[in-house]
Amino acid sequence: MTIFTSKKARNGIVAVVATAALAVAGCGTGDSPSSNAPGAAGDNVKVAALISGTNVPYLATYADSMQKKADELGVELTVYSADFDANKQAQQFSQALTSKPSAIVVAAVDATSIVPSLLQAKQAGIPVVASNTGVSADGQALIAGYTGPDDLTQGAECAKLMVEAIGTTGKIAMIEGALGTTAQTNRGKGFVDELRKSAPGIEILDQQTASWDKDKARSVAANFITRFGDDLNAIFAQDDTMASGAAQAIADAGKTGTIKVVGLGGSKQGFDGIKDGSIYGTVIQSPVQDGALAIEAAQKVGSGQTIDATKYLTPISVTADNVSQHTAEW
Amino acid sequence: MTVKSETAAVIDRPRFTGGDIIASSLRSGRTTAPLRSLGLLVIIFAFFSIAAPNFFSTTNVSSLLAFAVPAAMVAVGLTFVIALGEIDLSVASVAALSGIVFIQAQPQGLLVAFIATFATGVACGLFTGLATTLLGVPSLVSSLAMLFIAQGIAFVLASQPITGTRLDVTIFFQQPIGPVLNVRILLGLAVVVAAAIILGLTPLGRALYARGSNPRGVKSIGLPSKSLVIGAFSASGLLAAFAGSIIAIGLNSASPVVGGDLLLLAIAACLIGGSRLEGGTGSVIGTTLALIALLSLQSGMDQLGVSAYIQQVVRGAVVLIALLAASPASFGGIHLASLRNRFTRTHTER
């Protein structure tokens, strides 16, 4: 008998505390998805945004920008974050479909595994705007359009900066983002292809991943410096966070300026590096523009209009020459 | 002390009377743990059904269950391993590796793909089991080694996401059966039921619990302790592989970075569902219900638009609260567990 009564009491406590905890969490953010201004242009357009992960600086700013744009257009926005897990994103996608939004924005965790979800949206008759990350060839027919960066072009722009930094011959190393992500694959491909074309004299000694992480990039760069010594002329890091880690390692070795660093993104860390001379240059990818374009496109397809198949962000190269003309967005 | 004599008593007895079964169920948490998980599930469902308009719809419940399947497979495997007092940290990376094997073997036919996938999972489990028993490495270490090995091999096989060739299988697995079920959910349900029967109602299950409660005692009464450990790790590997293939089919692709939160989710589900890391307890049904509860929590918060950061805080709080409810013996000086032992002992020694 003792067991059962105490069990009930215990479950009762769980019930009260858990509900209270959830209620607090719910109230704290409850007003964010439902900011529908009556009479605005996009009245009654409901958009679900499925973001690969909002817990990194770029995508956090990107999500904020979406919300701002949605408020401005009177779009009712719900944001899902998949913590960079394709399986979790598929789950969120199918849940978002059950709430029957007017349109879906998806920043896919990866370009291929999103395809079955796109197929489900197609069957449900809900238009999808791919944003930030493209979808694979099989998915192209299933989306209304793509807005966001062209990773290939961004990578190519970085290659041009690299040539500017060290000339058409030299030896470099590349620090890659998380393996398997579209950004890692395509930034690398755009960079390498452009180098082969415009500066075949530049040799890539090695490439290693630092998973978009500053500390890892610092240790990867330190290893490059130890292994290649004076042979190494420059490092290309696939984002500014890693570029600033690499710049740190170069400073540790007392080689700031001798080993050049090129980053990508236009983040605060990247700009700071350019200003203090530890980073040669970067290519801006604007999270604010990225998020805003997605919501604009979703609002259009959600209210029955058509959109362009692709709408790319404008890549802007930044070096010490023009860094004062730009502000970092993330 | 008391545990030892009870365990021996349970194992030695050739036939069980009704009272014994109830008593041993209570002791191992097989009866009460599912109730606790069910309680948590009901609370979470009740809350979100009120707070989120679409939460309690058949389509949402169906989608919830479908995505609970892979995590449930991993958690059920882990329930076996934890029941005998070990831990398997490799499950998520074995699932990712198996998914890649599945997609890569698809062109050779589905049967070959499934066999290759399951063989991969069992091989991983065997490795952990053998390292634990023959080399005497604690499973915390051997399964951690397996985690890295599986992850490494996964990246060697496919450094980036690979696309499958059988979108038809993906669609078949989503085929609805009635308003809520589909092929994927039914498969998961079948495995859960089979596992619940094996762990809860067979001599094999009792042997696993016994090994968990008292590893030395098991040897002395002639149960094959090493085989039990190797078998449980193989089962865990097999179920992780099954989870991996389900995920790969669902996404029609595989990636070495898929399923990152499977491990922690599964451990949390086991603990809420009645498993204790010391071994000797655990319930397949309890684990499964706890897992569905945790995923419902996530899904409900997603629908309310709760930010990813707050979600993690709430998830942590709910896991902690559920665990406090699970083992009050260690908190606040209430020694319920000892009360329970006294209660059950009077029954077994009757």
XYZ file of C-alpha atoms in Angstrom:
680
model
C 0.000 0.000 0.000
C 2.751 2.412 0.985
C 4.212 2.144 -2.445
C 1.124 3.051 -4.353
C 0.140 6.072 -2.279
C 3.622 7.484 -2.352
C 3.785 6.835 -6.069
C 0.666 8.886 -6.581
C 2.036 11.677 -4.465
C 5.249 11.640 -6.401
C 3.533 11.747 -9.749
C 1.446 14.601 -8.447
C 4.554 16.587 -7.634
C 5.977 15.881 -11.071
C 2.742 17.006 -12.641
C 2.666 20.338 -10.876
C 6.339 21.190 -11.301
C 6.594 20.035 -14.899
C 3.495 21.926 -15.953
C 4.711 25.030 -14.161
C 8.119 24.798 -15.836
C 6.523 24.382 -19.223
C 4.077 27.192 -18.605
C 6.924 29.546 -17.770
C 8.834 28.493 -20.882
C 5.728 28.826 -22.997
C 4.868 32.311 -21.759
C 8.409 33.589 -22.175
C 8.371 33.163 -25.909
C 4.719 32.615 -26.612
C 4.200 35.923 -28.366
C 7.020 35.562 -30.871
C 5.339 33.328 -33.476
C 2.017 35.141 -33.500
C 2.733 38.725 -34.380
C 0.205 39.139 -37.116
C -0.541 42.779 -37.831
C -4.109 42.969 -39.120
C -4.531 44.628 -42.481
C -0.852 44.347 -43.417
C 0.192 43.246 -46.894
C 0.702 39.585 -45.979
C -2.448 39.226 -43.884
C -3.016 35.613 -42.861
C 0.167 34.349 -44.481
C 1.549 31.722 -42.105
C 5.155 30.678 -42.609
C 7.064 27.872 -40.918
C 10.843 28.350 -41.050
C 12.887 25.174 -40.581
C 16.440 26.219 -39.776
C 19.307 23.752 -39.584
C 20.350 25.191 -36.216
C 19.877 28.571 -34.562
C 22.628 28.018 -32.001
C 25.465 29.422 -34.129
C 26.006 33.197 -34.499
C 25.287 33.447 -38.236
C 22.038 31.525 -38.082
C 20.967 33.283 -34.883
C 21.177 36.635 -36.697
C 19.549 35.021 -39.726
C 16.589 33.842 -37.606
C 16.275 37.282 -35.978
C 16.257 38.913 -39.392
C 13.495 36.537 -40.507
C 11.403 37.522 -37.514
C 11.950 41.239 -38.207
C 10.998 40.851 -41.848
C 7.960 38.771 -40.892
C 6.790 41.432 -38.432
C 7.292 44.087 -41.085
C 5.250 42.163 -43.670
C 2.634 40.948 -41.201
C 3.600 37.321 -41.715
C 2.897 34.850 -38.904
C 6.212 33.037 -38.426
C 7.111 29.887 -36.494
C 10.819 29.049 -36.320
C 12.099 25.495 -35.821
C 15.752 24.682 -35.103
C 17.047 21.194 -35.947
C 20.389 21.387 -34.086
C 22.115 20.279 -37.321
C 20.473 16.867 -37.278
C 18.861 15.870 -40.585
C 16.602 13.351 -38.869
C 15.325 15.942 -36.419
C 14.712 18.332 -39.307
C 12.601 15.718 -41.104
C 10.560 15.348 -37.916
C 10.073 19.097 -37.587
C 9.204 19.348 -41.255
C 6.432 16.782 -40.970
C 5.156 18.513 -37.837
C 5.207 21.894 -39.537
C 3.109 20.390 -42.336
C 0.432 19.328 -39.850
C -0.118 22.986 -38.925
C -0.850 23.751 -42.607
C 1.272 26.884 -43.162
C 0.882 28.989 -46.334
C 4.558 28.416 -47.123
C 7.637 26.775 -45.672
C 11.164 28.158 -45.583
C 13.829 25.508 -45.166
C 17.517 25.976 -44.456
C 18.356 22.306 -44.921
C 20.806 20.484 -42.663
C 21.987 18.819 -45.841
C 20.974 19.090 -49.446
C 20.081 15.434 -50.045
C 18.262 14.222 -46.950
C 15.684 17.005 -47.202
C 14.266 15.540 -50.439
C 11.696 13.127 -48.892
C 10.378 16.031 -46.788
C 10.073 18.216 -49.896
C 8.098 15.410 -51.488
C 5.686 15.417 -48.521
C 5.222 19.184 -48.844
C 4.544 18.809 -52.560
C 1.875 16.185 -51.814
C 0.333 18.450 -49.178
C 0.345 21.319 -51.700
C 2.450 23.617 -49.515
C 5.114 25.644 -51.376
C 8.689 25.513 -50.088
C 11.383 28.157 -50.368
C 14.886 26.743 -49.923
C 17.007 29.293 -48.101
C 20.653 29.587 -47.040
C 21.425 26.013 -48.121
C 20.450 24.660 -51.515
C 18.790 21.319 -52.182
C 20.171 18.484 -54.303
C 19.261 17.937 -57.951
C 16.327 15.579 -57.147
C 14.835 18.271 -54.939
C 14.967 21.113 -57.465
C 11.584 20.337 -58.991
C 10.009 20.220 -55.524
C 10.817 23.775 -54.416
C 9.334 27.105 -55.452
C 12.741 28.768 -55.447
C 16.024 29.333 -53.632
C 17.241 32.422 -51.812
C 20.583 32.765 -50.084
C 24.304 32.590 -50.688
C 25.856 30.890 -53.658
C 28.530 28.919 -51.812
C 30.411 28.235 -55.034
C 30.662 31.958 -55.834
C 31.536 32.798 -52.231
C 34.362 30.232 -52.372
C 35.527 31.613 -55.732
C 35.577 35.162 -54.349
C 37.791 33.917 -51.508
C 40.155 32.409 -54.101
C 40.418 35.822 -55.789
C 41.272 37.403 -52.416
C 43.893 34.683 -51.926
C 45.555 35.567 -55.245
C 45.445 39.215 -54.215
C 47.114 38.275 -50.924
C 49.972 36.025 -52.103
C 50.104 36.323 -55.901
C 49.652 33.512 -58.424
C 52.190 31.101 -56.924
C 52.617 29.792 -53.410
C 51.627 27.089 -50.973
C 48.475 27.232 -48.893
C 46.330 25.080 -46.601
C 42.572 25.018 -46.123
C 40.564 24.749 -42.897
C 37.153 23.308 -43.661
C 33.800 23.577 -41.925
C 31.856 20.599 -40.545
C 32.341 17.735 -42.994
C 29.281 16.822 -44.964
C 27.647 20.239 -44.823
C 26.792 21.900 -48.125
C 28.739 25.021 -47.136
C 31.871 22.958 -46.510
C 31.559 21.063 -49.783
C 30.689 23.973 -52.057
C 32.840 26.720 -50.532
C 35.779 24.341 -50.906
C 34.824 23.423 -54.466
C 34.289 27.053 -55.531
C 37.621 28.019 -53.996
C 39.628 25.177 -55.533
C 38.020 25.513 -58.984
C 38.720 29.261 -59.115
C 42.343 28.751 -58.020
C 42.902 26.078 -60.698
C 41.547 28.504 -63.263
C 43.176 31.780 -62.267
C 46.267 30.672 -60.331
C 47.299 27.086 -61.062
C 50.664 27.912 -59.481
C 49.117 27.893 -56.029
C 49.449 24.504 -54.383
C 47.076 23.317 -51.655
C 49.289 21.372 -49.238
C 46.510 19.978 -47.055
C 42.945 20.485 -45.924
C 41.562 19.619 -42.481
C 38.227 20.220 -40.786
C 37.732 22.370 -37.710
C 33.918 22.012 -37.762
C 33.326 25.812 -37.761
C 35.019 25.930 -34.341
C 37.554 28.610 -33.402
C 39.577 26.526 -30.956
C 39.765 23.561 -33.295
C 40.840 25.880 -36.105
C 43.583 27.229 -33.880
C 44.976 23.749 -33.267
C 44.572 22.697 -36.924
C 46.452 25.840 -38.007
C 49.149 25.247 -35.389
C 49.658 21.773 -36.857
C 49.909 23.221 -40.376
C 52.577 25.674 -39.193
C 54.573 22.919 -37.491
C 54.345 20.555 -40.465
C 54.964 22.960 -43.323
C 57.079 25.623 -41.616
C 58.227 28.357 -43.953
C 56.666 26.626 -46.967
C 53.254 27.831 -45.895
C 52.259 31.187 -47.408
C 48.601 31.368 -46.481
C 45.587 29.660 -44.920
C 42.044 29.760 -46.252
C 39.457 29.157 -43.544
C 35.916 28.485 -44.718
C 34.472 30.950 -42.232
C 35.630 33.952 -40.209
C 35.321 32.189 -36.859
C 37.863 29.599 -37.969
C 39.931 32.292 -39.718
C 40.265 34.123 -36.435
C 41.347 30.866 -34.749
C 43.964 30.364 -37.474
C 45.135 33.989 -37.090
C 45.592 33.304 -33.384
C 47.795 30.262 -34.072
C 49.856 32.297 -36.561
C 50.294 35.031 -33.960
C 51.358 32.375 -31.412
C 54.078 31.307 -33.854
C 55.088 34.944 -34.389
C 54.247 34.816 -38.089
C 51.464 37.387 -38.339
C 51.663 38.939 -41.791
C 54.057 36.289 -43.186
C 51.306 33.673 -43.292
C 48.204 35.363 -44.704
C 44.673 34.361 -43.692
C 41.560 34.581 -45.829
C 38.191 34.001 -44.204
C 34.559 34.076 -45.310
C 31.438 35.617 -43.823
C 32.074 39.183 -42.731
C 31.558 38.532 -39.031
C 32.739 40.801 -36.229
C 35.690 38.470 -35.574
C 36.641 38.634 -39.239
C 36.451 42.421 -39.340
C 38.456 42.729 -36.109
C 41.132 40.506 -37.633
C 41.294 42.620 -40.779
C 41.556 45.797 -38.702
C 44.426 44.484 -36.560
C 46.171 42.961 -39.570
C 45.946 39.297 -38.521
C 43.475 38.454 -41.305
C 44.065 39.578 -44.896
C 40.477 39.635 -46.057
C 37.029 38.087 -46.052
C 33.927 37.877 -48.245
C 30.706 39.149 -46.715
C 27.768 36.821 -46.540
C 24.970 38.821 -44.929
C 22.718 36.867 -42.533
C 20.336 39.842 -42.430
C 19.882 39.830 -46.205
C 19.752 36.014 -46.167
C 16.851 35.904 -43.670
C 14.966 38.806 -45.212
C 15.082 37.389 -48.752
C 13.682 34.082 -47.492
C 10.681 35.674 -45.781
C 9.994 37.968 -48.751
C 9.958 34.939 -51.049
C 7.822 32.888 -48.654
C 5.321 35.718 -48.297
C 5.027 35.859 -52.093
C 4.573 32.115 -52.707
C 2.347 31.894 -49.623
C -0.058 34.388 -51.154
C -0.036 32.693 -54.546
C 2.581 34.749 -56.403
C 5.550 33.292 -58.255
C 9.198 33.941 -57.434
C 12.503 33.729 -59.295
C 14.102 30.281 -59.262
C 17.174 31.711 -57.532
C 17.948 34.917 -55.701
C 21.549 35.097 -54.472
C 23.115 37.270 -51.798
C 25.652 39.810 -53.011
C 29.180 38.701 -52.077
C 31.363 41.685 -51.082
C 35.117 41.273 -50.649
C 36.552 43.127 -47.681
C 40.221 43.889 -46.952
C 42.014 46.559 -44.926
C 41.303 48.967 -47.814
C 37.535 49.023 -47.411
C 36.814 47.495 -43.985
C 35.792 50.882 -42.562
C 32.964 51.136 -45.112
C 31.166 48.038 -43.786
C 29.682 46.964 -40.466
C 29.722 43.400 -39.192
C 26.268 41.881 -38.831
C 27.146 38.880 -36.676
C 23.300 -7.570 0.919
C 19.614 -8.236 0.654
C 19.794 -7.927 -3.094
C 22.081 -10.920 -3.333
C 19.808 -13.339 -1.527
C 16.756 -12.143 -3.460
C 18.489 -12.533 -6.773
C 19.602 -16.020 -5.959
C 16.103 -16.833 -4.849
C 14.628 -15.617 -8.098
C 17.062 -17.541 -10.236
C 16.961 -20.791 -8.295
C 13.238 -21.116 -8.253
C 12.079 -23.274 -11.147
C 8.506 -21.998 -11.299
C 7.014 -18.634 -10.473
C 3.838 -18.094 -8.526
C 1.705 -15.030 -9.173
C 2.894 -13.343 -5.992
C 6.523 -13.889 -6.902
C 6.105 -12.346 -10.299
C 4.452 -9.254 -8.839
C 7.093 -8.994 -6.154
C 10.016 -9.353 -8.540
C 8.376 -6.942 -10.961
C 8.063 -4.345 -8.259
C 11.658 -4.817 -7.256
C 13.017 -4.478 -10.772
C 10.794 -1.516 -11.534
C 9.083 -3.427 -14.312
C 5.612 -2.635 -13.091
C 5.991 0.793 -11.565
C 8.425 2.374 -14.031
C 6.045 2.256 -17.000
C 3.457 4.002 -14.818
C 5.899 6.785 -14.118
C 6.725 7.194 -17.830
C 3.042 7.072 -18.640
C 2.418 9.776 -16.050
C 5.048 12.008 -17.635
C 3.651 11.341 -21.095
C 0.094 12.163 -19.997
C 1.197 15.422 -18.348
C 3.152 16.525 -21.410
C 0.322 15.571 -23.755
C -2.272 17.306 -21.621
C -0.228 20.469 -21.420
C 0.497 20.777 -25.123
C -2.958 19.693 -26.223
C -4.211 22.808 -24.468
C -1.303 25.096 -25.345
C -0.703 24.151 -29.002
C -3.735 23.919 -31.300
C -2.458 21.158 -33.604
C -0.692 19.053 -31.025
C -3.374 16.476 -30.339
C -4.261 15.843 -33.987
C -3.912 12.398 -35.562
C -1.403 13.712 -38.099
C 0.819 15.184 -35.407
C 0.628 12.115 -33.167
C 1.407 9.952 -36.183
C 4.413 12.077 -37.096
C 5.583 12.009 -33.479
C 5.405 8.230 -33.283
C 7.102 7.775 -36.649
C 10.070 9.844 -35.548
C 10.173 8.188 -32.147
C 10.875 4.832 -33.828
C 14.645 5.123 -34.427
C 15.290 6.699 -31.030
C 13.119 4.029 -29.401
C 15.127 1.245 -31.069
C 18.354 2.692 -29.682
C 16.801 3.215 -26.236
C 15.432 -0.338 -26.099
C 18.884 -1.742 -26.909
C 20.339 0.445 -24.207
C 17.709 -0.805 -21.723
C 19.080 -4.350 -22.173
C 22.659 -3.203 -21.695
C 21.865 -1.064 -18.648
C 19.749 -3.873 -17.134
C 22.878 -5.991 -16.877
C 24.862 -3.176 -15.378
C 26.811 -1.983 -18.424
C 26.547 1.073 -20.692
C 26.756 1.429 -24.477
C 27.874 4.888 -25.571
C 28.386 3.822 -29.182
C 24.719 3.507 -30.202
C 24.351 6.828 -32.040
C 27.506 6.478 -34.107
C 26.750 2.809 -34.830
C 23.348 3.988 -36.107
C 25.003 6.597 -38.335
C 27.524 4.076 -39.666
C 24.782 1.511 -40.307
C 22.738 4.084 -42.203
C 25.669 4.694 -44.523
C 26.178 0.958 -45.039
C 22.469 0.641 -45.843
C 22.470 3.400 -48.474
C 25.736 2.184 -50.007
C 24.508 -1.406 -50.230
C 21.113 -0.429 -51.682
C 22.123 -0.908 -55.333
C 22.820 -4.604 -54.541
C 19.197 -5.082 -53.521
C 17.219 -4.392 -50.373
C 17.823 -7.800 -48.798
C 21.586 -7.428 -49.163
C 21.360 -3.895 -47.799
C 19.470 -4.997 -44.688
C 21.802 -7.958 -44.093
C 24.893 -5.769 -44.474
C 23.407 -3.154 -42.137
C 22.453 -5.628 -39.431
C 25.816 -7.385 -39.739
C 27.524 -4.026 -39.206
C 25.502 -3.379 -36.067
C 26.091 -6.831 -34.617
C 29.819 -6.613 -35.412
C 30.048 -3.307 -33.543
C 28.153 -4.777 -30.584
C 30.350 -7.889 -30.593
C 33.452 -5.696 -30.519
C 32.232 -3.795 -27.473
C 31.004 -6.972 -25.784
C 34.250 -8.866 -26.385
C 36.428 -5.944 -25.305
C 34.351 -5.677 -22.132
C 34.372 -9.346 -21.209
C 37.605 -10.812 -22.575
C 39.880 -7.798 -22.131
C 38.135 -6.658 -18.965
C 37.767 -3.072 -20.229
C 34.880 -1.246 -18.501
C 32.041 -0.834 -20.984
C 32.159 2.933 -20.463
C 35.584 2.794 -22.120
C 35.063 0.000 -24.649
C 31.823 1.505 -25.958
C 33.429 4.961 -26.059
C 36.169 3.409 -28.204
C 33.484 1.879 -30.418
C 31.810 5.304 -30.664
C 34.988 6.804 -32.144
C 35.732 3.788 -34.345
C 32.216 3.757 -35.821
C 32.311 7.522 -36.338
C 35.684 7.289 -38.045
C 34.625 4.454 -40.347
C 31.431 6.367 -41.163
C 33.493 9.364 -42.326
C 35.840 7.100 -44.289
C 32.892 5.489 -46.097
C 31.121 8.787 -46.776
C 32.654 12.124 -45.918
C 29.474 13.858 -47.022
C 25.790 12.943 -47.253
C 25.058 10.226 -49.816
C 21.758 9.860 -51.612
C 19.828 6.619 -51.785
C 18.403 5.050 -54.914
C 15.128 3.811 -53.446
C 12.727 6.687 -52.858
C 9.960 4.085 -53.316
C 11.016 2.399 -50.048
C 10.906 5.763 -48.285
C 7.360 6.270 -49.521
C 6.375 2.691 -48.604
C 7.567 3.197 -45.018
C 5.367 6.310 -44.769
C 2.328 4.414 -46.081
C -0.501 5.118 -43.639
C -2.290 2.188 -41.990
C -5.404 3.617 -40.360
C -5.435 7.208 -39.110
C -2.324 7.097 -36.936
C -0.134 4.123 -37.822
C 2.185 3.598 -40.763
C 4.660 0.891 -41.796
C 7.537 2.476 -39.896
C 5.527 2.774 -36.664
C 4.292 -0.827 -36.935
C 7.845 -2.144 -37.357
C 8.961 -0.172 -34.320
C 5.985 -1.376 -32.312
C 6.765 -5.001 -33.197
C 10.355 -4.640 -31.971
C 9.268 -2.929 -28.742
C 6.728 -5.665 -27.989
C 9.234 -8.437 -28.728
C 11.892 -6.772 -26.579
C 9.424 -6.187 -23.737
C 8.499 -9.870 -23.766
C 12.137 -11.012 -23.840
C 13.241 -8.741 -21.002
C 10.090 -8.934 -18.905
C 8.791 -12.465 -19.254
C 11.543 -14.889 -20.252
C 14.324 -16.622 -18.293
C 16.796 -14.737 -20.486
C 15.365 -11.439 -19.255
C 15.565 -12.610 -15.646
C 19.171 -13.657 -16.192
C 19.987 -10.164 -17.530
C 18.434 -8.513 -14.473
C 20.238 -10.974 -12.212
C 23.617 -10.255 -13.791
C 22.923 -6.550 -13.336
C 21.962 -6.860 -9.677
C 24.842 -9.106 -8.771
C 27.540 -9.884 -11.355
C 29.460 -12.239 -9.058
C 26.422 -14.068 -7.783
C 25.456 -14.874 -11.337
C 28.719 -16.682 -11.975
C 28.395 -18.667 -8.785
C 25.020 -20.036 -9.791
C 26.307 -21.038 -13.195
C 24.784 -18.404 -15.516
C 27.016 -17.538 -18.475
C 27.811 -13.986 -17.429
C 30.151 -13.254 -20.343
C 27.737 -14.553 -22.947
C 25.001 -12.405 -21.448
C 27.154 -9.295 -21.774
C 28.274 -10.105 -25.314
C 24.690 -10.950 -26.278
C 23.260 -7.724 -24.850
C 25.854 -5.582 -26.636
C 25.172 -7.433 -29.892
C 21.449 -6.803 -29.435
C 22.155 -3.151 -28.753
C 24.303 -2.963 -31.906
C 21.613 -4.712 -33.931
C 18.926 -2.320 -32.715
C 21.181 0.685 -33.376
C 21.681 -0.631 -36.914
C 17.926 -1.002 -37.294
C 17.525 2.590 -36.114
C 20.171 3.689 -38.607
C 18.438 1.970 -41.504
C 15.059 3.459 -40.502
C 16.593 6.948 -40.454
C 18.360 6.344 -43.781
C 15.126 5.111 -45.366
C 13.211 8.087 -43.981
C 15.705 10.572 -45.413
C 16.561 8.476 -48.492
C 20.134 9.400 -47.683
C 22.777 8.861 -45.063
C 25.312 11.087 -43.430
C 28.002 10.498 -40.824
C 26.567 13.328 -38.723
C 22.959 12.166 -38.497
C 21.268 11.277 -35.203
C 23.539 13.279 -32.935
C 21.138 13.441 -30.004
C 20.096 9.767 -30.092
C 22.498 8.700 -27.346
C 21.600 11.305 -24.738
C 17.903 11.007 -25.537
C 18.094 7.221 -25.122
C 19.979 7.409 -21.829
C 17.474 9.926 -20.459
C 14.577 7.720 -21.589
C 16.094 4.642 -19.927
C 16.630 6.436 -16.636
C 13.151 7.974 -16.553
C 11.729 4.626 -17.649
C 13.099 2.810 -14.625
C 16.656 1.795 -15.530
C 19.350 2.519 -13.017
C 22.951 2.770 -14.138
C 23.968 0.273 -11.437
C 22.025 -2.370 -13.342
C 19.406 -4.911 -12.335
C 16.452 -2.749 -13.294
C 14.779 -1.377 -16.375
C 11.653 -1.748 -18.418
C 11.286 -1.710 -22.194
C 7.790 -0.246 -21.993
C 8.910 2.325 -19.431
C 11.819 3.377 -21.635
C 9.647 3.598 -24.750
C 6.952 5.680 -23.072
C 9.566 7.982 -21.536
C 11.157 8.428 -24.940
C 7.848 9.329 -26.562
C 7.278 11.760 -23.693
C 10.641 13.459 -24.255
C 10.042 13.732 -28.006
C 6.528 15.082 -27.392
C 8.051 17.717 -25.156
C 10.394 18.760 -27.953
C 7.676 18.721 -30.581
C 5.266 20.686 -28.411
C 7.846 23.339 -27.649
C 8.683 23.543 -31.358
C 5.045 24.208 -32.112
C 4.842 26.908 -29.465
C 7.878 28.579 -31.014
C 10.034 28.150 -27.906
C 13.602 29.083 -28.777
C 16.200 26.319 -29.088
C 18.079 27.578 -26.031
C 15.030 27.629 -23.748
C 14.093 24.166 -25.057
C 17.361 22.737 -23.799
C 16.832 24.283 -20.369
C 13.281 22.913 -20.144
C 14.365 19.457 -21.373
C 17.068 19.371 -18.716
C 14.637 20.447 -16.020
C 12.040 17.855 -17.023
C 14.619 15.050 -17.084
C 15.827 16.075 -13.645
C 12.314 16.312 -12.198
C 11.354 12.955 -13.689
C 14.471 11.367 -12.232
C 13.787 12.888 -8.830
C 10.408 11.249 -9.005
C 12.115 8.040 -10.111
C 14.518 7.610 -7.231
C 13.482 9.633 -4.209
C 15.637 7.338 -2.086
C 18.673 9.409 -2.883
C 16.948 12.718 -2.233
C 15.388 14.388 0.764
C 16.114 11.486 3.054
C 13.054 9.488 2.039
C 14.182 5.904 1.894
C 11.443 4.531 -0.262
C 13.704 2.009 -1.927
C 14.472 0.349 1.376
C 10.783 0.316 2.199
C 10.180 -1.316 -1.139
C 12.870 -3.911 -0.491
C 11.331 -4.782 2.844
C 7.928 -5.043 1.228
C 9.025 -7.328 -1.537
C 11.247 -9.471 0.638
C 8.366 -10.459 2.869
C 6.705 -11.762 -0.263
C 9.629 -13.710 -1.700
C 10.510 -15.278 1.606
C 6.963 -16.226 2.375
